[in-house]
XYZ file of C-alpha atoms in Angstrom:
510
model
C 3.905 -13.175 -26.786
C 6.277 -11.195 -28.774
C 8.725 -14.134 -28.791
C 8.637 -17.958 -28.658
C 11.030 -20.482 -28.314
C 13.223 -20.870 -31.370
C 13.241 -16.821 -31.958
C 16.440 -15.041 -32.609
C 16.547 -11.964 -30.538
C 18.522 -9.395 -31.780
C 20.178 -11.731 -34.120
C 22.339 -13.230 -31.215
C 20.150 -14.770 -28.509
C 18.225 -17.953 -28.973
C 15.325 -18.086 -27.304
C 14.920 -21.809 -25.523
C 12.386 -21.771 -23.137
C 9.988 -19.270 -21.163
C 10.693 -18.422 -17.502
C 7.691 -16.315 -16.732
C 5.287 -13.944 -18.075
C 3.954 -10.589 -16.446
C 1.482 -7.980 -17.080
C 4.502 -6.053 -18.527
C 6.959 -8.235 -19.923
C 8.462 -11.746 -20.569
C 11.216 -13.406 -19.311
C 12.972 -16.078 -21.418
C 15.909 -18.417 -20.934
C 18.080 -18.123 -23.880
C 21.453 -18.885 -25.295
C 24.027 -16.314 -26.509
C 25.313 -17.662 -29.891
C 28.395 -15.064 -29.668
C 29.732 -16.501 -26.316
C 28.138 -19.792 -26.286
C 26.546 -19.105 -22.715
C 22.949 -19.411 -20.936
C 21.251 -16.296 -19.962
C 17.833 -14.876 -18.782
C 16.308 -12.240 -21.409
C 13.991 -9.790 -19.848
C 11.491 -8.298 -22.628
C 9.556 -5.539 -22.464
C 5.955 -5.820 -23.880
C 5.465 -3.645 -27.253
C 2.803 -1.824 -25.699
C 4.981 -0.453 -23.270
C 8.065 -0.039 -25.415
C 6.018 2.478 -27.385
C 5.393 4.557 -23.914
C 8.293 6.910 -23.510
C 8.187 6.870 -19.557
C 7.962 3.098 -19.523
C 11.051 2.692 -21.988
C 13.164 4.956 -19.805
C 12.308 3.083 -16.600
C 13.701 -0.061 -18.163
C 16.737 1.891 -19.846
C 17.337 3.286 -16.273
C 17.254 -0.477 -14.956
C 19.818 -1.373 -17.416
C 21.838 1.623 -17.030
C 21.991 1.408 -13.217
C 22.414 -2.155 -12.756
C 25.201 -2.225 -15.410
C 27.286 0.355 -13.577
C 27.286 -1.643 -10.440
C 29.706 -4.759 -10.251
C 29.838 -6.442 -6.762
C 29.196 -9.866 -5.998
C 26.284 -9.245 -4.039
C 24.566 -7.489 -7.131
C 23.122 -9.339 -9.872
C 24.821 -8.237 -13.494
C 23.621 -7.200 -16.668
C 25.396 -8.366 -19.876
C 23.292 -6.539 -22.523
C 20.763 -4.192 -23.354
C 19.047 -3.350 -26.849
C 16.008 -2.098 -28.559
C 14.762 -4.494 -31.749
C 11.938 -5.883 -33.777
C 10.386 -9.151 -33.116
C 10.592 -12.057 -35.680
C 7.604 -10.439 -37.870
C 9.425 -7.507 -37.986
C 6.092 -5.344 -36.775
C 6.690 -5.028 -32.971
C 9.368 -3.111 -31.003
C 10.943 -4.737 -28.346
C 13.510 -3.290 -25.443
C 15.090 -6.297 -23.721
C 17.677 -6.677 -20.987
C 20.105 -9.855 -21.004
C 21.107 -10.983 -17.659
C 23.161 -14.117 -15.773
C 21.233 -17.100 -15.420
C 21.962 -18.996 -12.460
C 20.265 -21.355 -9.826
C 18.939 -19.984 -7.022
C 15.535 -18.982 -4.821
C 14.284 -15.360 -4.151
C 14.148 -15.089 -0.415
C 10.364 -14.525 -0.388
C 10.405 -18.546 -1.499
C 12.526 -19.316 1.438
C 10.329 -17.491 3.903
C 7.497 -19.242 2.596
C 8.885 -22.798 3.141
C 10.944 -22.230 6.427
C 9.214 -19.515 8.089
C 11.132 -17.614 10.554
C 14.797 -17.999 9.974
C 17.559 -18.769 12.594
C 19.151 -15.403 13.831
C 22.665 -16.547 12.073
C 20.732 -16.868 8.722
C 19.158 -13.783 9.045
C 22.585 -11.962 9.881
C 23.886 -13.820 7.046
C 21.044 -12.390 4.473
C 21.054 -9.041 6.007
C 25.004 -8.486 5.561
C 25.204 -9.585 2.218
C 22.401 -7.752 1.021
C 23.691 -4.468 2.914
C 26.834 -5.236 1.194
C 25.299 -4.989 -2.067
C 23.285 -1.835 -1.134
C 26.775 -0.242 0.123
C 28.150 -0.587 -3.489
C 24.859 0.904 -4.905
C 24.831 3.743 -2.487
C 28.922 4.576 -3.103
C 27.872 4.832 -6.552
C 25.119 7.438 -5.596
C 22.110 5.113 -6.578
C 19.185 4.324 -4.091
C 17.377 1.008 -4.875
C 14.001 2.124 -3.559
C 12.193 -1.357 -3.725
C 14.273 -3.659 -1.340
C 11.968 -6.589 -0.091
C 12.826 -10.425 -0.325
C 11.389 -11.134 -3.671
C 14.462 -8.857 -4.843
C 17.018 -10.932 -2.720
C 17.853 -13.776 -4.521
C 19.676 -16.693 -2.749
C 22.066 -19.204 -4.429
C 22.365 -22.760 -3.431
C 25.932 -21.963 -1.903
C 24.250 -19.054 0.247
C 25.512 -16.084 -1.647
C 22.872 -13.124 -1.804
C 22.005 -11.242 -4.989
C 20.459 -7.974 -5.137
C 18.476 -7.552 -7.865
C 15.645 -5.251 -9.567
C 17.178 -1.686 -10.036
C 14.107 -0.775 -12.376
C 12.895 2.264 -10.032
C 16.311 3.029 -8.581
C 17.062 6.621 -8.218
C 20.773 7.932 -9.296
C 22.294 10.962 -7.491
C 22.189 14.017 -9.892
C 20.389 11.936 -12.668
C 17.703 13.140 -14.743
C 14.616 12.086 -12.288
C 12.043 9.779 -13.646
C 9.142 10.493 -10.928
C 8.189 13.686 -9.614
C 8.304 14.858 -5.900
C 5.265 13.612 -4.143
C 5.219 10.201 -5.860
C 5.478 7.182 -3.825
C 7.565 4.282 -5.406
C 8.045 0.903 -3.693
C 6.047 -1.856 -2.577
C 3.583 -1.153 0.492
C 4.858 -3.561 3.417
C 8.635 -2.356 2.830
C 8.438 1.327 2.419
C 10.253 3.796 4.757
C 7.949 6.474 6.452
C 9.358 9.215 4.119
C 8.654 6.893 1.001
C 5.208 6.288 2.429
C 4.769 10.102 2.035
C 6.226 10.756 -1.094
C 9.265 12.724 0.480
C 12.765 12.661 -0.612
C 14.516 8.934 -0.550
C 17.870 8.471 0.281
C 20.527 5.655 1.329
C 18.617 5.410 4.723
C 15.436 4.673 2.992
C 17.053 1.446 1.556
C 18.084 0.413 5.112
C 14.721 0.736 6.655
C 13.398 -1.419 4.031
C 16.214 -3.988 4.926
C 15.237 -3.698 8.229
C 11.804 -4.605 7.407
C 13.196 -7.866 5.781
C 15.351 -8.417 8.697
C 12.337 -8.505 11.016
C 10.481 -10.718 9.062
C 13.357 -13.162 8.516
C 13.495 -13.290 12.445
C 9.461 -13.489 13.151
C 7.954 -14.976 10.105
C 5.879 -12.092 9.893
C 6.353 -8.421 8.425
C 6.008 -5.745 11.061
C 3.195 -3.943 9.307
C 0.508 -5.260 7.391
C -3.117 -4.299 6.567
C -6.261 -4.567 4.591
C -5.245 -1.424 2.460
C -2.301 0.091 1.414
C -3.595 3.249 3.307
C -3.541 1.379 6.523
C 0.075 -0.107 5.706
C 1.343 3.559 4.839
C -0.120 4.685 8.002
C 1.373 2.109 10.022
C 5.025 2.827 8.429
C 4.615 6.324 9.427
C 3.196 6.235 12.884
C 3.242 2.759 14.453
C 5.948 1.164 16.130
C 6.643 -2.386 14.861
C 5.433 -5.044 17.452
C 8.448 -6.210 19.743
C 10.944 -9.023 18.653
C 10.698 -12.465 19.876
C 12.374 -12.930 23.348
C 14.870 -15.663 21.760
C 16.234 -12.713 19.685
C 19.731 -11.521 21.205
C 19.377 -8.106 22.391
C 22.255 -6.702 19.953
C 20.361 -8.249 17.252
C 17.192 -6.594 18.375
C 18.756 -3.262 18.804
C 20.259 -3.685 15.043
C 16.616 -4.210 13.844
C 15.153 -1.324 15.956
C 17.839 1.035 14.507
C 17.437 0.282 10.997
C 13.517 0.678 11.462
C 13.744 4.211 13.337
C 11.378 6.366 11.699
C 13.918 9.421 11.604
C 16.125 8.397 8.999
C 18.837 10.571 11.105
C 18.608 7.927 13.708
C 19.166 4.756 11.163
C 22.535 3.494 9.843
C 23.167 6.119 7.149
C 23.877 3.602 4.255
C 24.445 0.313 3.290
C 27.863 -0.133 4.327
C 27.131 1.219 7.825
C 24.617 -1.546 8.386
C 26.496 -4.010 6.953
C 29.420 -3.431 9.092
C 27.071 -2.998 12.370
C 25.672 -6.768 11.107
C 29.043 -8.029 11.178
C 30.056 -6.529 14.316
C 26.790 -8.015 16.132
C 27.437 -11.550 14.375
C 31.007 -11.522 15.836
C 29.721 -11.001 19.337
C 29.669 -7.031 19.510
C 27.160 -4.707 20.565
C 25.670 -1.625 19.492
C 24.511 1.666 21.414
C 20.974 2.181 21.510
C 19.897 5.115 19.463
C 17.903 7.848 21.434
C 16.325 10.321 19.601
C 12.533 11.664 18.410
C 12.383 9.284 15.775
C 13.527 6.222 17.631
C 11.022 3.349 18.088
C 10.150 2.175 21.700
C 11.583 -1.271 22.186
C 8.652 -2.703 24.188
C 5.903 -0.537 23.815
C 3.056 -1.600 21.154
C -0.397 -0.646 20.378
C -2.989 -3.920 20.182
C -4.085 -3.053 16.760
C -0.208 -2.839 15.691
C 0.043 -6.494 16.630
C -3.265 -7.341 14.945
C -1.753 -5.960 11.628
C 1.423 -7.964 11.757
C 0.016 -11.106 11.049
C 1.233 -13.041 8.193
C -1.147 -14.573 5.311
C -0.224 -17.660 3.146
C 1.713 -16.877 0.206
C 2.161 -19.270 -2.638
C 5.516 -19.285 -4.539
C 7.155 -22.134 -6.367
C 11.303 -22.267 -5.686
C 12.885 -21.538 -9.257
C 15.990 -21.086 -11.107
C 16.842 -17.337 -11.024
C 19.079 -14.764 -12.117
C 21.904 -13.975 -9.929
C 25.715 -13.487 -10.510
C 28.472 -15.191 -11.844
C 30.445 -17.830 -10.244
C 30.617 -18.887 -6.768
C 31.527 -15.982 -4.326
C 32.131 -16.610 -0.695
C 31.164 -14.038 1.999
C 33.315 -11.231 2.936
C 36.225 -11.732 5.179
C 34.627 -11.199 8.534
C 31.216 -11.896 7.518
C 28.915 -14.085 8.982
C 29.011 -17.830 8.392
C 27.120 -18.885 5.520
C 23.805 -20.555 5.525
C 23.890 -24.248 4.551
C 23.218 -25.088 1.138
C 19.627 -24.371 -0.291
C 18.177 -27.110 -2.729
C 17.454 -25.639 -6.369
C 14.225 -26.131 -8.069
C 13.738 -28.738 -10.534
C 14.164 -27.574 -13.836
C 10.489 -28.940 -14.845
C 8.885 -27.466 -11.957
C 6.019 -25.225 -12.947
C 6.085 -21.555 -12.397
C 3.403 -19.866 -10.202
C 2.821 -16.100 -9.208
C 4.657 -14.755 -6.159
C 1.512 -14.248 -3.666
C 1.752 -11.910 -0.908
C -1.058 -10.474 1.635
C -2.297 -7.460 -0.129
C -5.093 -5.164 -0.893
C -8.330 -6.510 -3.026
C -8.140 -6.124 -6.437
C -10.988 -5.817 -8.913
C -11.840 -4.111 -11.994
C -8.862 -1.726 -13.253
C -6.760 -2.824 -10.654
C -6.223 -5.826 -11.898
C -4.010 -4.481 -14.202
C -1.638 -3.868 -11.279
C -1.242 -7.413 -10.710
C 1.998 -9.708 -11.975
C 1.259 -13.052 -13.014
C 5.096 -13.772 -12.776
C 6.998 -16.181 -10.752
C 9.582 -15.493 -8.056
C 12.223 -15.096 -10.857
C 10.217 -12.445 -12.653
C 10.722 -10.531 -9.358
C 14.591 -10.470 -10.359
C 13.740 -9.486 -14.044
C 10.444 -7.708 -13.827
C 10.299 -4.435 -15.582
C 11.215 -1.181 -13.611
C 11.426 -2.781 -10.084
C 8.557 -5.527 -10.976
C 5.876 -3.209 -11.954
C 6.208 0.204 -10.497
C 3.942 1.005 -7.361
C 3.383 5.021 -8.136
C 1.139 6.056 -5.453
C 2.162 9.430 -6.675
C -0.164 12.559 -7.515
C -1.139 13.795 -10.880
C -0.377 12.196 -14.342
C 1.265 8.785 -13.759
C 3.195 9.005 -16.903
C 5.102 12.134 -15.872
C 8.782 12.129 -15.068
C 9.738 15.154 -13.345
C 10.663 14.433 -9.664
C 13.563 15.886 -8.059
C 16.407 13.398 -7.999
C 17.421 11.607 -4.801
C 20.020 12.101 -2.464
C 22.091 9.003 -1.357
C 22.725 9.698 2.240
C 20.814 11.544 4.647
C 21.018 14.577 6.069
C 22.303 15.131 9.298
C 19.082 17.513 10.098
C 16.635 14.962 8.743
C 13.506 14.760 10.417
C 10.618 12.027 11.030
C 8.015 12.715 8.589
C 4.658 14.027 9.819
C 1.108 14.271 8.143
C -0.332 12.056 5.439
C 0.149 12.733 1.680
C -2.973 12.860 0.020
C -2.372 10.729 -3.173
C -5.608 9.965 -5.176
C -3.757 6.496 -6.632
C -3.731 5.152 -3.211
C -7.586 6.141 -2.180
C -9.583 5.789 -5.300
C -11.207 2.277 -5.845
C -11.013 1.840 -2.027
C -14.171 1.226 0.026
C -14.897 4.858 1.139
C -16.127 3.861 4.899
C -12.871 2.052 5.488
C -10.967 5.209 3.620
C -12.618 7.345 6.137
C -11.962 5.370 9.179
C -8.165 5.335 8.314
C -8.134 9.139 7.786
C -9.823 9.768 10.906
C -7.440 7.508 12.802
C -4.964 9.866 11.156
C -6.367 12.928 12.671
C -8.053 14.151 9.711
C -11.814 15.425 9.249
C -13.419 13.362 6.404
C -16.853 13.995 4.600
C -18.589 11.998 2.263
C -20.400 13.190 -0.773
C -21.804 11.528 -3.943
C -19.603 11.635 -7.011
C -20.780 13.479 -10.035
C -20.232 12.823 -13.459
C -17.189 15.390 -13.694
C -15.498 13.075 -11.018
C -16.491 9.810 -12.656
C -15.192 11.113 -15.846
C -11.488 11.295 -14.175
C -11.669 7.755 -13.067
C -9.727 4.733 -14.952
C -10.814 1.885 -12.998
C -13.860 0.191 -12.432
C -15.620 0.861 -9.175
C -18.133 -0.701 -6.841
C -20.866 1.140 -5.428
C -19.290 3.000 -2.123
C -15.711 3.058 -3.832
C -13.925 6.242 -3.627
C -13.826 7.842 -7.004
C -12.104 11.093 -5.962
C -11.048 13.208 -3.094
C -10.529 16.945 -2.463
C -7.828 18.139 -1.610
C -5.359 15.677 -3.341
C -1.725 15.763 -4.041
C -0.964 17.657 -0.924
C 0.545 17.185 2.740
C -2.323 16.925 5.056
C -1.779 17.434 8.891
C -4.145 16.660 11.493
C -7.257 18.491 11.837
C -7.304 19.292 8.229
C -10.760 18.421 6.188
C -11.023 15.788 3.262
C -13.963 15.547 1.024
C -14.436 12.074 -0.355
C -16.285 11.685 -3.617
C -18.002 8.147 -3.558
C -19.605 6.232 -6.315
C -23.264 5.815 -5.675
C -23.443 2.566 -7.825
C -21.114 0.409 -9.935
C -19.029 2.428 -12.406
C -16.833 1.292 -15.475
C -14.626 4.059 -17.418
C -15.294 2.019 -20.719
C -19.160 1.384 -19.893
C -18.603 -2.103 -19.665
C -20.243 -4.534 -17.162
C -18.610 -4.410 -13.677
C -17.211 -7.438 -12.621
C -18.408 -8.567 -9.085
C -16.234 -7.980 -6.295
C -14.223 -11.091 -5.446
C -15.166 -13.081 -2.513
C -12.108 -15.680 -2.203
C -10.341 -15.605 0.998
C -7.097 -16.412 -0.874
C -4.475 -13.889 -0.909
C -3.448 -12.172 -4.271
C -0.176 -11.091 -5.887
C 1.314 -7.775 -4.448
C 4.031 -6.703 -6.574
C 5.063 -2.864 -6.848
C 2.587 -0.945 -8.487
C 2.663 0.407 -12.062
C 1.483 3.564 -13.579
C -1.168 3.454 -16.477
C 0.719 3.793 -19.818
C 0.556 6.934 -21.600
C -1.622 6.528 -24.657
């Protein structure tokens, strides 16, 4: 580690205890010696500090969060770049508030499905936080339970703006790149299309669905299956005990067409409060609206919830106790805070198998790290081409009235390489594409940056384009195990235990 207990960060922050360690950074409890207060310090690992794209995203998180002041958004105190105690490693750090609380993912793990009033409480406050971001021209792009902190008094804090996109800002990713976490992606996000405030509304709708059912609407054995489900399948219907107005609320947030959703966090929050007060919503009828009661059998199979393992924890949130807004739903009963000596463990969500090079995407961080982990946890860039390039068109915070539901499938190599070719072929065929498999030659394998098992996809043609039903895709398949470094390839894992599924990250530029 670049720091240790007793280190003095930037001549001001005395490191007192580790909170979490991830693949890209460290989170420490610290004492601000000038203001004499306890803070949380998020430190980017030195190997990433030297990479311009990673450092830009870390600065992006600091800039976006520091510019947002709202009771439902976790605050940033300070940002800086310095050296470690030895004077040999460059460090970039973010200093945030430190308060007790739990990530929503931990509460869902402990409680399963939440009562309707609790769900409305969480969603209304989360949407209020998004409203402040959207008014400032910022789209979060990674709304999920791990990025929603719940304090013991029930106040919800929105965290982790590391992959947020600001209106008119210098873009950090390229058009066609998918940024976010698979189970919570909007259909337009899943295809690498431009995102806007309505994309955050969709992701929060997924969270609402999960709170009400204890299961996410779309899960699958691979990221391809999950992305296709977001694009093409309606969610399974909500349980019969969910009131009709709440059902319509969630269905509208999960509309495939951005124009059919609530346009931004503010509109979503107001609708939640109206429903909580006994009001109703008019159903949206349009080409992007999902059916209420019609669901395919395979969609039901993919909605199952797998076991996750996560510890309750002290986490970063906001300052002081802030009650709900006037007219908000009744607050949740107080939640028990974690013991100070409770051991941290990784957040585990059901996800894709990981082996070889894909292990570099896994965070070994606790639930708190999801508040502080770098650049949206770790960035899941399913985009084409150079992973370190930063030239995407900026996002627009509000949807266009002419927005239409996305069609087709974006052929992103990062989404397919390393997956079993037969499974990829089945999923692409189900999407209406014609697939052929050919052995991968040395030229194809030379571009692969991760370990492959025999039968894995090593490349595809075409790539980085939007494929329409009827198009032909060629999969280049590894005939034997392959390692880009020539090392022995580890045997595929056989454990049935779920693995951590954070936001995926790009490979750092050398």
